[in-house]
CSV table of C-alpha atoms in Angstrom, one decimal:
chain,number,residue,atom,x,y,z
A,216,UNK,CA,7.3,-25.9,5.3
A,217,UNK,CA,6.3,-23.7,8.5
A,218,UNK,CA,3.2,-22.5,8.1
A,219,UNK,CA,2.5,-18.8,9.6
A,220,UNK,CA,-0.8,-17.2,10.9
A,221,UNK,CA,-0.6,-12.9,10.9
A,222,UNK,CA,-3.7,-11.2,12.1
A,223,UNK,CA,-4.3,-7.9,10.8
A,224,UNK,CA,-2.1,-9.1,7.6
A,225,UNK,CA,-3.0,-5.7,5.4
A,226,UNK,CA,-1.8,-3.3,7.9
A,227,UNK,CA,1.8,-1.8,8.5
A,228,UNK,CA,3.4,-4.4,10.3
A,229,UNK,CA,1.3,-7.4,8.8
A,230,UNK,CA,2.4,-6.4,5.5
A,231,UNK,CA,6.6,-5.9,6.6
A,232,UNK,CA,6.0,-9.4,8.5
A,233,UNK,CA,4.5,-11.2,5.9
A,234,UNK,CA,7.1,-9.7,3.1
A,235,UNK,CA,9.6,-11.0,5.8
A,236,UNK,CA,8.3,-14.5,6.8
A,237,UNK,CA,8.2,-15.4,2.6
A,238,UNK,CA,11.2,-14.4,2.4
A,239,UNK,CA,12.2,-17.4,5.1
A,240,UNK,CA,10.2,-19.6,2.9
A,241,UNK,CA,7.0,-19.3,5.3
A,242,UNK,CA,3.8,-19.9,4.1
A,243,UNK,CA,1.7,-16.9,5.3
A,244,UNK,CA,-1.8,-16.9,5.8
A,245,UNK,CA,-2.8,-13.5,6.6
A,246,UNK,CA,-6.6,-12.3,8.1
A,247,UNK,CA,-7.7,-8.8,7.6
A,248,UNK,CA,-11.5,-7.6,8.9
A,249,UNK,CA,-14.6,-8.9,6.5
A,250,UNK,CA,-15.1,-6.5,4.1
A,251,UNK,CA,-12.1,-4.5,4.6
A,252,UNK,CA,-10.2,-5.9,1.4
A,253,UNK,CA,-8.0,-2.4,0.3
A,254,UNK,CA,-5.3,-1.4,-2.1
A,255,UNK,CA,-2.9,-2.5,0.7
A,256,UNK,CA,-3.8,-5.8,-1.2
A,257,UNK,CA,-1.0,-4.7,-3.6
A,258,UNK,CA,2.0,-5.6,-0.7
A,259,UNK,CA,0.4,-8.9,-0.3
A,260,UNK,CA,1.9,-11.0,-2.8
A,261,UNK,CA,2.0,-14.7,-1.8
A,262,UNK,CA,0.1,-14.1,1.2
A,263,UNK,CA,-2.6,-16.5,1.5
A,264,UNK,CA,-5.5,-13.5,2.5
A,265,UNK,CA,-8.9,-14.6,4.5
A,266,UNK,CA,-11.4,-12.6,6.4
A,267,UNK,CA,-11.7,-12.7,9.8
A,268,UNK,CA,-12.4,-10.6,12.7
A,269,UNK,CA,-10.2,-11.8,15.7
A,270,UNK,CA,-13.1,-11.4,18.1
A,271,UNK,CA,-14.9,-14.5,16.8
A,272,UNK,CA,-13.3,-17.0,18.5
A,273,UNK,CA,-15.4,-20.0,16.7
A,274,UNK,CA,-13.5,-17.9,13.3
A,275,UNK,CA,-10.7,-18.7,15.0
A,276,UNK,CA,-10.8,-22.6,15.9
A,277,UNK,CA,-11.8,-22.9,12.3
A,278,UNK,CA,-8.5,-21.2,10.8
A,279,UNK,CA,-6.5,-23.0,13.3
A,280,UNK,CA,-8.2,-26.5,12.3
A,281,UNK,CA,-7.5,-25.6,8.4
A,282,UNK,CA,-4.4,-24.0,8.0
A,283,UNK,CA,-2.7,-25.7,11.3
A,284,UNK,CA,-0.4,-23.1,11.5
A,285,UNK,CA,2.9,-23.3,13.3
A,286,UNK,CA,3.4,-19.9,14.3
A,287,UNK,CA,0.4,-17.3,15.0
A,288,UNK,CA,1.9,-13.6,15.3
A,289,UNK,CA,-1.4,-11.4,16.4
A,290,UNK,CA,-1.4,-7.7,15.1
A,291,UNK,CA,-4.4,-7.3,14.8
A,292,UNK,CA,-5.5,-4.6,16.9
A,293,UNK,CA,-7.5,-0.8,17.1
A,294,UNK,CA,-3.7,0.7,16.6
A,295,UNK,CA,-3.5,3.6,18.3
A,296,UNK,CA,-4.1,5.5,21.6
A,297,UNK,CA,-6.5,8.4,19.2
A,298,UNK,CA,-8.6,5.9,17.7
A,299,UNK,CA,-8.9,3.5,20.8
A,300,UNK,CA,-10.6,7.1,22.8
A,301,UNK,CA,-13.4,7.2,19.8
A,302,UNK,CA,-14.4,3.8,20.2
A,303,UNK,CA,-13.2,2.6,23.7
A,304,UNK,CA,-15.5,-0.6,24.1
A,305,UNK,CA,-14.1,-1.6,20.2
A,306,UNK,CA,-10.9,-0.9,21.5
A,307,UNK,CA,-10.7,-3.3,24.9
A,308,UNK,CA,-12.7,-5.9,23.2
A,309,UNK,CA,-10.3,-6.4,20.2
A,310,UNK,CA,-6.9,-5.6,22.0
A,311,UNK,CA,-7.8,-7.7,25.5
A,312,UNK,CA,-10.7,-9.6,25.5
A,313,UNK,CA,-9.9,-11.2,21.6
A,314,UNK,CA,-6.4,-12.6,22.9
A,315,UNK,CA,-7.6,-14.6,25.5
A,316,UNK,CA,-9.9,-16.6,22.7
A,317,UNK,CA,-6.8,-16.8,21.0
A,318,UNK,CA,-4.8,-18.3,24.0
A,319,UNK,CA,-7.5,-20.9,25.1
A,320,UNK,CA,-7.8,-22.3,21.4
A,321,UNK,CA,-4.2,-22.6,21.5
A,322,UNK,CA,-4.0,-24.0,25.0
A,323,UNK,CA,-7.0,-26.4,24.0
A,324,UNK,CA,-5.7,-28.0,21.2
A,325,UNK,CA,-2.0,-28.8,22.7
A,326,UNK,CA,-0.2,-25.8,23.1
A,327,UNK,CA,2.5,-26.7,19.9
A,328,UNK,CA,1.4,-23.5,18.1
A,329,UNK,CA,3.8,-21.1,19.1
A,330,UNK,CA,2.3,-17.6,19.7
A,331,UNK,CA,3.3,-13.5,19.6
A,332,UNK,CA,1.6,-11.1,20.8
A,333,UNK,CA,2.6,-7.2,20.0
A,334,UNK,CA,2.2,-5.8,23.2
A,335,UNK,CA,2.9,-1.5,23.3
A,336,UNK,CA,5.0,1.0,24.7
A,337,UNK,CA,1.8,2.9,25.4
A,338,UNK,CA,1.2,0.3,28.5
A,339,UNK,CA,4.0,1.9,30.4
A,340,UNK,CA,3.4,5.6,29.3
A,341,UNK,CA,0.9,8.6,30.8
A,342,UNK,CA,-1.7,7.3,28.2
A,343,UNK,CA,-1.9,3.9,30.4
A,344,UNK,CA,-5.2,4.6,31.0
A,345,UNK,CA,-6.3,4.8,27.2
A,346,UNK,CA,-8.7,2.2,25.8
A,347,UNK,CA,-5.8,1.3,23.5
A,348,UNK,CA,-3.3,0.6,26.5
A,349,UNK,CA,-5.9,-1.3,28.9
A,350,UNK,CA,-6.7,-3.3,25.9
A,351,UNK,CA,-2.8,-4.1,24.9
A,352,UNK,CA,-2.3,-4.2,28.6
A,353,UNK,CA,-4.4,-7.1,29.3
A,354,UNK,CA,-3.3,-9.2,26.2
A,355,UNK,CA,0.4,-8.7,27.2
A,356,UNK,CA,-0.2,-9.8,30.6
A,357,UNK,CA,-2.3,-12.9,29.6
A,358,UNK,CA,0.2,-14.1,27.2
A,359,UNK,CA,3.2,-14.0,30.1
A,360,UNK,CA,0.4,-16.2,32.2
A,361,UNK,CA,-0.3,-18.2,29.3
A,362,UNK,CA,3.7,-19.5,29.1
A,363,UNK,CA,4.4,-19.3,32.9
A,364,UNK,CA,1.5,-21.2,34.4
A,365,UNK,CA,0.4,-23.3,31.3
A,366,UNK,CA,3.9,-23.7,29.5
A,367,UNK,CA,2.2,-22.4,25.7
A,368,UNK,CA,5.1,-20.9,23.5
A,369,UNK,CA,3.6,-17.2,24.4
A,370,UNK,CA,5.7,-14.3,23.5
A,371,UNK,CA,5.1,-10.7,23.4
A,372,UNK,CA,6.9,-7.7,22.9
A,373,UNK,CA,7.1,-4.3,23.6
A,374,UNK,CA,7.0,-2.5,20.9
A,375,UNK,CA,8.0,0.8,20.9
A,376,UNK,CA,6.9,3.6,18.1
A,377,UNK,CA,7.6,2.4,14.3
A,378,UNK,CA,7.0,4.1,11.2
A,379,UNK,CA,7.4,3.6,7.6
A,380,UNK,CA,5.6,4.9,4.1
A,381,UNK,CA,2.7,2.3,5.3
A,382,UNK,CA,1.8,4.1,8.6
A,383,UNK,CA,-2.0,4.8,8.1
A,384,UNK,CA,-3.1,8.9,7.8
A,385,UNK,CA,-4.4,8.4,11.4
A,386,UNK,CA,-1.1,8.6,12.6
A,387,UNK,CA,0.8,12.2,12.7
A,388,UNK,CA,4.3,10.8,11.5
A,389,UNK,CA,2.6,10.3,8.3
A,390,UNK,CA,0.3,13.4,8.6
A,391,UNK,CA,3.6,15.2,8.5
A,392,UNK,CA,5.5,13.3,5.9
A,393,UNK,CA,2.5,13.4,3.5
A,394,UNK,CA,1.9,17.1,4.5
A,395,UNK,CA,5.5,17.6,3.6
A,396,UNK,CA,5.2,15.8,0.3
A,397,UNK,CA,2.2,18.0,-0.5
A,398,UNK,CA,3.6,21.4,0.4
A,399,UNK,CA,6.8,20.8,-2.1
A,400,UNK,CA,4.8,20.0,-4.5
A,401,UNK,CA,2.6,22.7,-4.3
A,402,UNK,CA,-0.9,21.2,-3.5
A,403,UNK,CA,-1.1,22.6,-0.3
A,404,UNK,CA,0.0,25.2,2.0
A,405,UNK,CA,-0.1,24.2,5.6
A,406,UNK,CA,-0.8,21.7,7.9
A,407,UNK,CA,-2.4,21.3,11.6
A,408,UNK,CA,-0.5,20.1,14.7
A,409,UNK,CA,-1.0,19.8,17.8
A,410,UNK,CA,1.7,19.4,20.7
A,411,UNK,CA,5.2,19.5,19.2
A,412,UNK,CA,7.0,18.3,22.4
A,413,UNK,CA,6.2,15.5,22.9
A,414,UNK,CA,9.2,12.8,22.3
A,415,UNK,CA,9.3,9.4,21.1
A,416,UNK,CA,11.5,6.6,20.4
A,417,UNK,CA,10.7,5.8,17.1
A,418,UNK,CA,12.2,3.0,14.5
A,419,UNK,CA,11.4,1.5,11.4
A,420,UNK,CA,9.0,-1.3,11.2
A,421,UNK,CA,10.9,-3.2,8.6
A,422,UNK,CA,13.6,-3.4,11.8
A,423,UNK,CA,10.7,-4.4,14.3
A,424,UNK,CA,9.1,-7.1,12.4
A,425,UNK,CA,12.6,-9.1,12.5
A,426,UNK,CA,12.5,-8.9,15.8
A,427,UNK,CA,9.4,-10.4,16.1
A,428,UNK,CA,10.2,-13.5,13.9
A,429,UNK,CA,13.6,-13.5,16.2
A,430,UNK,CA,11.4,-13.9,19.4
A,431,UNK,CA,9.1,-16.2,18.2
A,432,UNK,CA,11.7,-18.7,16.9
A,433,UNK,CA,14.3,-18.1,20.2
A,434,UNK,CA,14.7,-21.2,21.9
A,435,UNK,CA,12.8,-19.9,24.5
A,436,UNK,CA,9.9,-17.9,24.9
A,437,UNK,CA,9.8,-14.6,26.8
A,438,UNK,CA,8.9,-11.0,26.4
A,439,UNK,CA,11.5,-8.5,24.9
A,440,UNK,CA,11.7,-4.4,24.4
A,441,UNK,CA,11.9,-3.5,20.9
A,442,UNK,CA,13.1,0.1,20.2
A,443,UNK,CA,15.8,2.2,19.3
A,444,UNK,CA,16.7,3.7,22.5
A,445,UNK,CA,16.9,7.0,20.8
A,446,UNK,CA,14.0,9.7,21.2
A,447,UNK,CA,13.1,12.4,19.1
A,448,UNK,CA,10.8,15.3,19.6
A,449,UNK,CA,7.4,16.0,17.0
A,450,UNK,CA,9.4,18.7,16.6
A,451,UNK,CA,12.4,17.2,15.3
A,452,UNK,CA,10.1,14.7,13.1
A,453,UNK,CA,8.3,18.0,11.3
A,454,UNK,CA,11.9,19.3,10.5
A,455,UNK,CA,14.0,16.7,9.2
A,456,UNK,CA,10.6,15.5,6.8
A,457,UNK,CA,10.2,19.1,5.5
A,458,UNK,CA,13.8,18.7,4.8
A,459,UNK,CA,13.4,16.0,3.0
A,460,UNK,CA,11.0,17.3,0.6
A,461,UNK,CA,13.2,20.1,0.2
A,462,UNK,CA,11.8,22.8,2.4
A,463,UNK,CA,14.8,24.3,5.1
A,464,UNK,CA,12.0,26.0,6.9
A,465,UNK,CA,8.7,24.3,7.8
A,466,UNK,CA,7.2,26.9,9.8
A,467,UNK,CA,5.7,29.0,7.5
A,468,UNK,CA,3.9,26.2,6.7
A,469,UNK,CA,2.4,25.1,10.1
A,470,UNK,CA,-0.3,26.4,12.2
A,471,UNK,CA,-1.0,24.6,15.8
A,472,UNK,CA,-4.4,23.6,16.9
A,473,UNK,CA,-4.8,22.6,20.7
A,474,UNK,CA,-7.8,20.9,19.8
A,475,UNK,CA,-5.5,18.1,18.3
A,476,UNK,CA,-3.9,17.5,21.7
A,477,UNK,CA,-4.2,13.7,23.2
A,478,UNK,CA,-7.1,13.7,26.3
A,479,UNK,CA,-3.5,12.3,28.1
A,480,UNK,CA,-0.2,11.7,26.7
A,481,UNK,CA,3.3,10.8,27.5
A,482,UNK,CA,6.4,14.0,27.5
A,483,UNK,CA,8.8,11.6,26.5
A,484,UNK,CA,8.8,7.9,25.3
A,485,UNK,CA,12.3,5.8,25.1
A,486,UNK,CA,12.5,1.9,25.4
A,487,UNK,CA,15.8,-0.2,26.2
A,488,UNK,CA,16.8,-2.7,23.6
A,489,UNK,CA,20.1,-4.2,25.4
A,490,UNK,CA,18.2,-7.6,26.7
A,491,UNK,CA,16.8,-8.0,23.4
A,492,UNK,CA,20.1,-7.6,21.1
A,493,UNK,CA,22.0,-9.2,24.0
A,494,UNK,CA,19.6,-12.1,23.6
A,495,UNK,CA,18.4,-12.7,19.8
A,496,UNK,CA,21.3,-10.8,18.4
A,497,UNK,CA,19.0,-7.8,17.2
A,498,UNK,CA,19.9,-3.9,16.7
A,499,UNK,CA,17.7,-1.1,14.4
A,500,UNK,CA,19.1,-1.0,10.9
A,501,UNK,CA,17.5,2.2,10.1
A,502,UNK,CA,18.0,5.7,12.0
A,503,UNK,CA,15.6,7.8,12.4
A,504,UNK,CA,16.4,10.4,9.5
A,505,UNK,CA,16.3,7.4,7.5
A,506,UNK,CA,13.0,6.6,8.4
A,507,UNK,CA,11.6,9.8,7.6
A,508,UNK,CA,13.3,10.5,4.4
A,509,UNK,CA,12.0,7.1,3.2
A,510,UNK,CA,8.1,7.9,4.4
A,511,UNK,CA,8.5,11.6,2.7
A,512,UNK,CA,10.3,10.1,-0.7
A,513,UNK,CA,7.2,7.4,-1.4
A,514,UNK,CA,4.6,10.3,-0.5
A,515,UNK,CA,6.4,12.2,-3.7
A,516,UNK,CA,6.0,9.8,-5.5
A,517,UNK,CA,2.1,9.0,-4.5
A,518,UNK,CA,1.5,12.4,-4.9
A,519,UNK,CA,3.3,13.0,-8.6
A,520,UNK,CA,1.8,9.6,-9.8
A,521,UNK,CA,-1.5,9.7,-8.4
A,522,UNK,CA,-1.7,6.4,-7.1
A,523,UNK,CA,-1.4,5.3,-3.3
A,524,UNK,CA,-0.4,1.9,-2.8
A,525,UNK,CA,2.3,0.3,-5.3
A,526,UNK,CA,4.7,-2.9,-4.7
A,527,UNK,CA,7.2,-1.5,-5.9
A,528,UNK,CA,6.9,1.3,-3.5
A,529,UNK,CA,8.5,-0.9,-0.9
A,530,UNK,CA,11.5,-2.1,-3.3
């Protein structure tokens, strides 16, 4: 049986992956941060869950040495460019500096382990400069050195926006969709924004995660683009979620505030998927309005039910 490592196991894409890699037959054995145990636990099912933070490398050795893992897919990560600005050392440390660890225990004990690293869309973008991107930037670039000058099975890709109804609050996809959710259901009457213009290319992480198990089980590792090549604006997102909670017009319902604005962002994000679906045979299953409609349906039902994380909420 191959034997799977996630890091960062309870967030969005640890949880898709690790549904995905038991469904293979994989065992999983997942990490999430000491102490940070949540009602995501209720996704996990079969996952084999320890705590670990992934900047302790000795941590690291000794889950290696354990579990022997054939595969290690690391997620774990401060996840996006808003966060990584509030704690920018927290940020570097844990998306750069904690790969490298990862690489040289790899590299040290044969280099059979075959490893994936989610690199960002963010590292090519206006927001470069963020903690979040120097971090991811650093990582991506030490795993391409790690398979071209020291032949490890090192992959990453680039992983353009996803969503789905696990995207954390943090994130203003699910600000929306929740806000939406809220608003039909009368428990609240408006919600805060901040620039509506800015586009993105964004897919559904159900999608992205079989690409990841795609690239890590090619014949041959390299680094690939995952993304839709379709963008849509903030805009566009707010609209077609207040749709789908059955509200035609959102904007009574919206107020702007410029003090939500990014420090630096990117107009437009878009990624090219042809190498990637030329090579591994992968395209997005899920549009867009798809996407959304699915976030805003499983906020209606956390809202009407009262309860947040469910199983079955992913079925």
């Amino acid at each position: 049986m191959t034997t799977a490592l996630v890091t960062g196991v309870a967030g969005q894409d640890g949880i898709y992956l690790a549904r995905r890699l038991l469904a293979d037959g994989t065992r999983v054995v997942g990490t999430v941060l000491p102490g940070h145990r949540t009602a995501m636990s209720a996704y996990l099912a079969g996952v084999e869950v320890v705590e670990h933070d992934v900047r302790d490398a000795v941590g690291f050795r000794a889950l290696m040495d354990e579990h022997a893992p054939d595969e290690v897919y690391n997620l774990a990560a401060v996840s996006s460019v808003g966060a990584s600005w509030k704690e920018p050392a927290l940020a570097v440390e844990t998306n750069g500096a904690a790969v490298v660890r990862m690489l040289e225990t790899l590299l040290a004990r044969g280099g059979s382990t075959r490893f994936f690293q989610a690199a960002s869309g963010e590292e090519l973008g206006g927001a470069r400069d963020s903690p979040y991107a120097r971090g991811k930037t650093e990582a991506h670039a030490l795993t391409t050195e790690a398979r071209e000058r020291h032949g490890l099975f090192a992959c990453a890709a680039i992983l353009y926006n996803h969503e789905s109804p696990l995207r954390g609050h943090q994130f203003v996809t699910r600000k929306i969709t929740r806000a939406a959710a809220e608003i039909s259901l009368g428990k609240r009457d408006r919600v805060s924004l901040g620039n509506l213009e800015v586009s993105r290319d964004w897919g559904h992480a159900r999608d992205y995660v079989d690409a990841m198990v795609r690239i890590v089980r090619h014949d041959s590792a390299d680094d690939f683009v995952v993304a839709t090549g379709v963008a849509h604006t903030l805009e566009q997102l707010l609209v077609t979620a207040f749709a789908a909670a059955g509200i035609a017009d959102p904007w009574p319902y919206v107020e702007q505030d410029p003090g939500l604005v990014r420090p630096t962002d990117t107009a437009v994000m878009v990624g090219d998927y042809s190498r990637t679906g030329a090579e591994l045979g992968w395209a997005p299953e899920t549009t867009f309005e798809q996407t959304i409609a699915e976030m805003v349906a499983v906020d209606l039902r956390r809202v009407r039910s009262g309860v947040e994380e469910d199983g079955s909420y992913l079925t």
